[in-house]
CSV table of C-alpha atoms and ligand atoms in Angstrom, one decimal:
chain,number,residue,atom,x,y,z
A,1,MET,CA,61.6,52.0,116.0
A,2,SER,CA,60.2,54.4,113.5
A,3,ALA,CA,62.1,56.6,111.1
A,4,PRO,CA,62.4,60.3,112.1
A,5,PRO,CA,59.7,62.4,110.5
A,6,PRO,CA,60.9,63.9,107.1
A,7,ARG,CA,61.8,67.6,107.4
A,8,ARG,CA,59.3,70.0,105.9
A,9,PRO,CA,60.5,71.5,102.6
A,10,ALA,CA,60.4,75.1,104.0
A,11,ALA,CA,62.6,74.1,107.0
A,12,ARG,CA,65.0,72.3,104.7
A,13,ARG,CA,65.2,75.4,102.4
A,14,ARG,CA,65.9,77.5,105.5
A,15,ALA,CA,68.6,75.1,106.6
A,16,VAL,CA,70.4,75.6,103.3
A,17,VAL,CA,69.6,79.3,102.6
A,18,VAL,CA,70.4,80.8,106.0
A,19,PRO,CA,74.0,79.4,106.3
A,20,ALA,CA,74.6,80.1,102.6
A,21,ALA,CA,73.5,83.8,103.0
A,22,LEU,CA,75.6,84.2,106.2
A,23,ALA,CA,78.7,82.7,104.4
A,24,ALA,CA,78.1,84.9,101.4
A,25,LEU,CA,78.0,88.0,103.7
A,26,LEU,CA,81.1,86.9,105.5
A,27,LEU,CA,83.0,86.2,102.3
A,28,ALA,CA,81.8,89.2,100.4
A,29,GLY,CA,84.6,91.3,101.7
A,30,CYS,CA,87.3,88.8,101.0
A,31,GLY,CA,89.4,88.5,97.9
A,32,GLU,CA,92.3,90.3,96.4
A,33,HIS,CA,90.6,93.7,95.9
A,34,ALA,CA,88.1,94.3,98.7
A,35,VAL,CA,87.7,95.4,102.2
A,36,LEU,CA,90.0,92.7,103.6
A,37,GLY,CA,92.6,93.2,100.8
A,38,PRO,CA,93.7,96.7,101.7
A,39,ASP,CA,96.1,98.3,99.2
A,40,GLY,CA,97.0,101.6,100.9
A,41,PRO,CA,98.1,102.8,104.3
A,42,ALA,CA,94.7,104.2,105.4
A,43,ALA,CA,92.9,101.0,104.4
A,44,ARG,CA,95.6,98.9,106.0
A,45,SER,CA,95.2,100.6,109.4
A,46,ILE,CA,91.4,100.2,109.2
A,47,ALA,CA,91.8,96.5,108.3
A,48,ARG,CA,94.3,96.1,111.3
A,49,LEU,CA,91.8,97.7,113.6
A,50,GLY,CA,89.0,95.5,112.2
A,51,TRP,CA,91.1,92.3,112.8
A,52,PHE,CA,92.1,93.5,116.3
A,53,MET,CA,88.4,94.1,117.2
A,54,LEU,CA,87.4,90.7,115.7
A,55,ILE,CA,90.1,88.8,117.6
A,56,ALA,CA,89.5,90.7,120.8
A,57,ALA,CA,85.8,89.9,120.5
A,58,PHE,CA,86.6,86.2,120.2
A,59,VAL,CA,89.1,86.2,123.1
A,60,ILE,CA,86.9,88.2,125.5
A,61,GLY,CA,83.7,86.4,124.5
A,62,GLY,CA,85.4,83.1,124.7
A,63,GLY,CA,86.9,84.0,128.2
A,64,TYR,CA,83.4,85.0,129.5
A,65,LEU,CA,81.9,81.8,128.2
A,66,LEU,CA,84.7,79.7,129.8
A,67,GLY,CA,84.1,81.6,133.1
A,68,LEU,CA,80.4,81.0,132.8
A,69,GLY,CA,80.9,77.3,132.1
A,70,TYR,CA,83.3,76.9,135.1
A,71,ALA,CA,80.8,78.7,137.4
A,72,LEU,CA,78.0,76.5,136.3
A,73,TRP,CA,80.1,73.3,136.7
A,74,ARG,CA,81.4,74.4,140.1
A,75,GLY,CA,77.9,75.5,141.3
A,76,GLY,CA,76.5,72.1,140.3
A,77,ARG,CA,79.1,70.1,142.3
A,78,ARG,CA,79.3,72.3,145.4
A,79,PRO,CA,77.2,71.1,148.4
A,80,ALA,CA,75.0,73.7,150.2
A,81,THR,CA,77.3,75.6,152.7
A,82,PRO,CA,76.2,75.7,156.3
A,83,PRO,CA,76.1,79.1,158.0
A,84,GLY,CA,79.4,80.2,159.8
A,85,GLU,CA,79.9,79.6,163.5
A,86,GLY,CA,81.7,81.3,166.4
A,87,GLY,CA,82.1,84.7,164.6
A,88,ARG,CA,84.0,83.2,161.7
A,89,PRO,CA,82.9,84.5,158.3
A,90,ALA,CA,80.8,82.0,156.6
A,91,HIS,CA,82.2,80.1,153.7
A,92,GLY,CA,79.4,81.5,151.5
A,93,GLU,CA,80.3,85.1,152.5
A,94,ARG,CA,83.9,84.7,151.4
A,95,ASP,CA,82.7,83.3,148.1
A,96,GLU,CA,80.3,86.2,147.8
A,97,ARG,CA,83.2,88.7,148.2
A,98,SER,CA,85.4,87.1,145.6
A,99,GLU,CA,82.4,86.8,143.2
A,100,ARG,CA,81.8,90.6,143.7
A,101,GLY,CA,85.5,91.2,142.9
A,102,LEU,CA,85.1,89.1,139.7
A,103,VAL,CA,82.0,91.1,138.7
A,104,VAL,CA,83.8,94.4,139.2
A,105,ALA,CA,86.9,93.3,137.4
A,106,GLY,CA,85.1,91.6,134.5
A,107,GLY,CA,82.1,93.9,134.2
A,108,VAL,CA,83.6,97.3,134.9
A,109,VAL,CA,87.4,97.4,134.8
A,110,LEU,CA,88.0,95.2,131.8
A,111,PRO,CA,85.3,96.8,129.6
A,112,VAL,CA,86.6,100.3,130.4
A,113,LEU,CA,90.2,99.2,129.5
A,114,VAL,CA,89.1,97.6,126.2
A,115,ILE,CA,86.9,100.5,125.2
A,116,ALA,CA,89.7,103.0,126.0
A,117,ALA,CA,92.1,101.0,123.9
A,118,LEU,CA,89.7,100.7,120.9
A,119,THR,CA,88.8,104.5,121.2
A,120,THR,CA,92.5,105.4,121.1
A,121,LEU,CA,93.1,103.2,118.1
A,122,SER,CA,90.1,104.5,116.2
A,123,LEU,CA,91.0,108.2,116.9
A,124,ASN,CA,94.5,107.4,115.6
A,125,ILE,CA,93.0,106.4,112.3
A,126,LEU,CA,90.6,109.4,112.1
A,127,ASN,CA,93.5,111.8,112.8
A,128,ASP,CA,95.0,111.2,109.4
A,129,ARG,CA,96.6,114.5,108.4
A,130,PRO,CA,97.8,114.8,104.8
A,131,PRO,CA,101.6,114.9,104.4
A,132,PRO,CA,103.0,118.1,102.8
A,133,ASP,CA,103.9,116.3,99.5
A,134,ALA,CA,100.3,115.1,99.0
A,135,LEU,CA,98.5,115.7,95.7
A,136,SER,CA,95.3,117.8,96.4
A,137,LEU,CA,92.1,116.9,94.6
A,138,HIS,CA,88.6,118.3,95.1
A,139,VAL,CA,85.7,115.9,94.7
A,140,ILE,CA,82.1,117.1,94.6
A,141,GLY,CA,79.3,114.7,94.9
A,142,HIS,CA,76.2,115.2,92.7
A,143,ARG,CA,73.1,113.2,92.2
A,144,TYR,CA,74.3,110.7,90.8
A,145,TRP,CA,77.9,111.3,89.7
A,146,TRP,CA,81.3,112.6,90.9
A,147,GLU,CA,82.9,115.8,89.9
A,148,VAL,CA,86.7,115.7,90.2
A,149,ARG,CA,88.8,118.9,90.1
A,150,TYR,CA,92.6,118.8,89.6
A,151,PRO,CA,94.5,121.9,90.7
A,152,ALA,CA,97.0,123.6,88.4
A,153,ALA,CA,100.4,121.9,88.6
A,154,GLY,CA,103.3,124.2,87.5
A,155,ALA,CA,102.6,125.3,84.0
A,156,THR,CA,99.7,122.8,83.6
A,157,PRO,CA,96.4,124.5,84.3
A,158,GLY,CA,93.8,122.8,86.5
A,159,PHE,CA,90.9,120.9,85.0
A,160,THR,CA,87.7,119.1,85.9
A,161,THR,CA,86.7,115.6,85.0
A,162,ALA,CA,84.1,113.1,86.2
A,163,ASN,CA,83.7,109.6,87.7
A,164,GLU,CA,87.0,108.2,86.5
A,165,PHE,CA,90.2,109.8,87.7
A,166,VAL,CA,93.9,109.0,87.9
A,167,ILE,CA,96.3,109.3,90.8
A,168,PRO,CA,100.1,108.7,91.1
A,169,VAL,CA,101.0,105.4,92.6
A,170,GLY,CA,102.7,105.5,96.1
A,171,ARG,CA,101.9,109.2,96.7
A,172,PRO,CA,99.4,110.4,99.2
A,173,VAL,CA,96.4,112.2,97.7
A,174,ALA,CA,94.5,114.6,99.9
A,175,ILE,CA,90.9,114.7,98.7
A,176,THR,CA,88.7,117.6,99.7
A,177,LEU,CA,85.0,116.4,99.7
A,178,ASP,CA,82.0,118.6,99.1
A,179,SER,CA,78.4,117.9,98.0
A,180,ALA,CA,76.4,119.9,95.5
A,181,ASP,CA,73.0,118.7,96.7
A,182,VAL,CA,72.5,115.9,99.3
A,183,GLN,CA,74.6,113.8,101.5
A,184,HIS,CA,76.9,111.3,99.7
A,185,SER,CA,79.7,109.1,100.9
A,186,PHE,CA,83.0,108.6,99.1
A,187,TRP,CA,84.0,104.9,99.5
A,188,LEU,CA,87.1,103.4,97.9
A,189,PRO,CA,87.4,100.3,100.1
A,190,ASP,CA,90.8,99.1,98.7
A,191,LEU,CA,92.4,102.4,99.7
A,192,ALA,CA,90.5,104.1,102.6
A,193,GLY,CA,87.5,104.2,104.8
A,194,LYS,CA,84.3,106.0,103.9
A,195,MET,CA,84.0,109.7,104.2
A,196,ASP,CA,80.7,111.6,103.9
A,197,LEU,CA,80.1,114.6,101.6
A,198,TYR,CA,77.8,117.2,103.0
A,199,PRO,CA,76.4,120.3,101.4
A,200,GLY,CA,77.9,123.3,103.2
A,201,ARG,CA,80.6,121.4,105.0
A,202,THR,CA,84.0,120.3,103.7
A,203,ASN,CA,85.6,117.0,104.7
A,204,GLN,CA,88.9,115.6,103.9
A,205,LEU,CA,90.3,112.1,103.2
A,206,VAL,CA,93.8,110.9,102.4
A,207,ILE,CA,94.2,108.0,100.0
A,208,GLN,CA,97.3,106.3,98.7
A,209,ALA,CA,97.7,103.4,96.4
A,210,ASP,CA,100.5,100.9,96.9
A,211,HIS,CA,100.2,99.4,93.5
A,212,THR,CA,99.3,100.5,90.0
A,213,GLY,CA,95.8,99.4,88.9
A,214,ARG,CA,92.2,100.4,88.8
A,215,TYR,CA,90.2,100.6,92.0
A,216,ARG,CA,86.5,100.7,92.1
A,217,GLY,CA,84.7,103.2,94.4
A,218,GLN,CA,81.0,103.7,95.3
A,219,CYS,CA,78.7,106.2,96.9
A,220,ALA,CA,78.0,104.6,100.3
A,221,GLU,CA,75.2,106.9,101.6
A,222,LEU,CA,71.7,106.5,100.3
A,223,CYS,CA,71.2,109.7,98.3
A,224,GLY,CA,68.3,108.9,96.0
A,225,VAL,CA,66.9,106.5,93.5
A,226,GLN,CA,70.2,106.1,91.6
A,227,HIS,CA,72.4,105.9,94.7
A,228,ALA,CA,73.5,102.4,93.7
A,229,ASN,CA,74.6,103.7,90.3
A,230,MET,CA,76.9,106.3,91.7
A,231,ALA,CA,80.2,104.5,91.1
A,232,PHE,CA,83.7,105.8,90.3
A,233,THR,CA,87.1,104.4,89.5
A,234,VAL,CA,90.5,105.5,90.5
A,235,GLN,CA,93.5,104.4,88.5
A,236,ALA,CA,96.9,104.5,90.1
A,237,VAL,CA,99.7,105.0,87.5
A,238,PRO,CA,103.5,105.5,87.6
A,239,PRO,CA,104.6,109.2,88.0
A,240,ASP,CA,105.5,109.7,84.3
A,241,GLU,CA,102.1,108.4,83.2
A,242,PHE,CA,100.5,110.6,85.7
A,243,ALA,CA,102.3,113.7,84.3
A,244,ALA,CA,101.1,112.7,80.8
A,245,TYR,CA,97.5,112.3,82.2
A,246,LEU,CA,97.6,115.8,83.6
A,247,THR,CA,98.9,117.3,80.4
A,248,HIS,CA,96.4,115.5,78.3
A,249,HIS,CA,93.4,116.3,80.5
A,250,ALA,CA,94.4,119.9,81.0
A,251,ALA,CA,94.4,120.5,77.2
A,252,LEU,CA,91.3,122.0,75.6
A,253,ALA,CA,89.0,119.7,73.6
A,254,ALA,CA,90.2,118.6,70.2
A,255,PRO,CA,88.6,120.9,67.5
A,256,PRO,CA,86.2,119.0,65.1
A,257,ASP,CA,88.0,117.5,62.1
A,258,THR,CA,85.4,116.2,59.8
A,259,ASP,CA,82.0,117.5,58.6
A,260,ALA,CA,80.2,115.1,60.8
A,261,GLU,CA,82.2,116.2,63.9
A,262,ARG,CA,81.5,119.9,63.0
A,263,ALA,CA,77.8,119.2,62.6
A,264,GLY,CA,77.9,117.3,65.9
A,265,GLN,CA,79.6,120.2,67.7
A,266,ALA,CA,77.0,122.6,66.2
A,267,ALA,CA,74.2,120.3,67.5
A,268,PHE,CA,75.8,120.2,70.9
A,269,LEU,CA,76.0,123.9,71.1
A,270,SER,CA,72.6,124.7,69.7
A,271,ARG,CA,70.7,122.0,71.7
A,272,PRO,CA,70.2,122.0,75.5
A,273,CYS,CA,73.5,120.1,76.0
A,274,ALA,CA,75.7,123.1,76.4
A,275,GLY,CA,73.4,124.5,79.1
A,276,CYS,CA,74.5,121.7,81.5
A,277,HIS,CA,77.9,120.5,80.2
A,278,THR,CA,81.2,122.1,79.6
A,279,ILE,CA,83.5,121.3,76.7
A,280,ARG,CA,86.6,123.4,77.3
A,281,GLY,CA,87.7,125.1,74.1
A,282,THR,CA,84.0,125.6,73.0
A,283,ALA,CA,81.2,127.9,74.1
A,284,ALA,CA,79.7,125.1,76.1
A,285,ALA,CA,80.3,126.0,79.8
A,286,GLY,CA,77.4,124.5,81.7
A,287,GLU,CA,78.2,123.3,85.2
A,288,LEU,CA,75.2,121.1,86.1
A,289,GLY,CA,76.5,117.9,84.5
A,290,PRO,CA,79.9,116.3,84.0
A,291,ASP,CA,82.6,118.1,82.1
A,292,LEU,CA,82.8,116.4,78.7
A,293,THR,CA,86.1,117.8,77.4
A,294,HIS,CA,87.7,114.4,77.3
A,295,LEU,CA,84.6,112.2,77.4
A,296,ALA,CA,85.9,109.7,75.0
A,297,SER,CA,88.8,108.8,77.3
A,298,ARG,CA,86.3,107.4,79.9
A,299,ARG,CA,85.5,103.8,80.0
A,300,THR,CA,81.9,104.2,81.2
A,301,ILE,CA,79.0,106.6,81.1
A,302,GLY,CA,76.5,107.6,83.7
A,303,ALA,CA,78.9,107.0,86.6
A,304,GLY,CA,79.5,103.4,85.7
A,305,VAL,CA,76.0,102.5,84.5
A,306,ALA,CA,77.1,101.5,80.9
A,307,PRO,CA,80.2,101.1,78.8
A,308,ASN,CA,81.2,104.2,76.8
A,309,ASP,CA,80.5,102.9,73.3
A,310,ARG,CA,78.5,104.4,70.5
A,311,GLY,CA,75.4,102.3,71.2
A,312,HIS,CA,75.1,103.1,74.9
A,313,LEU,CA,76.1,106.7,74.4
A,314,GLY,CA,73.4,107.1,71.8
A,315,GLY,CA,70.8,105.6,74.1
A,316,TRP,CA,72.1,107.8,76.9
A,317,VAL,CA,71.9,111.1,74.9
A,318,ALA,CA,68.5,110.3,73.4
A,319,ASN,CA,67.0,109.4,76.7
A,320,SER,CA,69.2,108.7,79.7
A,321,GLN,CA,66.1,108.1,81.8
A,322,THR,CA,65.7,104.7,80.3
A,323,MET,CA,69.2,103.7,81.4
A,324,LYS,CA,69.3,105.5,84.8
A,325,PRO,CA,65.8,106.5,85.8
A,326,GLY,CA,65.7,109.5,88.1
A,327,ASN,CA,69.0,111.0,87.1
A,328,GLU,CA,69.0,114.7,86.5
A,329,MET,CA,69.5,114.7,82.7
A,330,PRO,CA,66.4,115.2,80.7
A,331,PRO,CA,65.8,113.5,77.3
A,332,VAL,CA,67.4,115.6,74.6
A,333,PRO,CA,65.2,116.2,71.5
A,334,LEU,CA,67.4,115.6,68.4
A,335,THR,CA,66.8,114.5,64.9
A,336,PRO,CA,68.3,111.1,64.0
A,337,GLN,CA,71.0,112.9,61.9
A,338,GLN,CA,71.8,115.3,64.7
A,339,LEU,CA,72.1,112.3,67.1
A,340,GLN,CA,74.5,110.5,64.8
A,341,ASP,CA,76.6,113.6,64.2
A,342,LEU,CA,76.7,114.4,67.9
A,343,LEU,CA,77.9,110.8,68.7
A,344,VAL,CA,80.7,111.2,66.1
A,345,TYR,CA,81.7,114.4,67.8
A,346,LEU,CA,81.5,113.1,71.3
A,347,GLU,CA,83.6,110.1,70.3
A,348,SER,CA,86.3,112.5,69.0
A,349,LEU,CA,86.8,114.0,72.4
A,350,GLU,CA,89.7,111.8,73.4
B,401,CUA,CU1,75.4,109.5,96.3
B,401,CUA,CU2,74.6,107.5,97.3
């Protein structure tokens, strides 16, 4: 007896890597905040449909395999049938009729029923009309960031922000989706399914958060080189905090307080910044880039590409192309002093 030949290293690697990759793929969606941990009604009905499809696939697939195994087992044991005599239908013909019946039932009737059930369930999810008490938001996709417009609420005027926004917990939010350039997809897996944003066509999506907390979203349609860095966050807060958020964000930018802040604001207004960005309460009213009125209240810059601190913000303003190559913001020529003053001013925009 000789020992089995040793497995080749490449084969051994494959034996480890392939199952590990499959397991990683399967488990990637698990966890407290992910596709399989829905935290809102829309996401929950999608998860239910997903589980229903998965279980149905196992049951139907298993049933077919059992049937196939039984047929093979029976075919292997059955002796060859002699032809029928005296006008009696042959044994084989009777079998043939019942087999044809099985094929029609399992190959036509059952698939039609299953597909009809799945189509009905899917259409139910798609027909998600916003309830009348829903909060309305307008989200516009840009390469590579998200513009978020809040409507006026009572005496509070409407305002625009970017990439990070707040919703009231437990209340439906009807989001109108548009694109300023190419096709994007709004994906907030904890709360809802994906919805595409097209230029020239408006879509709608209803989200609702069951719990307070911060939910991460992502553009889910390849829209260019920085598609992967087109992230956003939605924070769900209690109603009183939401009212405070609206009041704070609807307010104009804080006027500069110190010499450095004044110099920074002057630099912002005199350099190309104001051509693309708005700071409400100043002459800056550009609409190509994110509204910066309350920039300092955001946690990240560049749609999630870096934390919003002085170092990263400085790098971003000086040349954002080094941090997010291919984004639409050109390098801004500034003297070192102008850059420092500008950062002081931007950090004052709470
Ligand atoms: Cu926008 Cu991908």
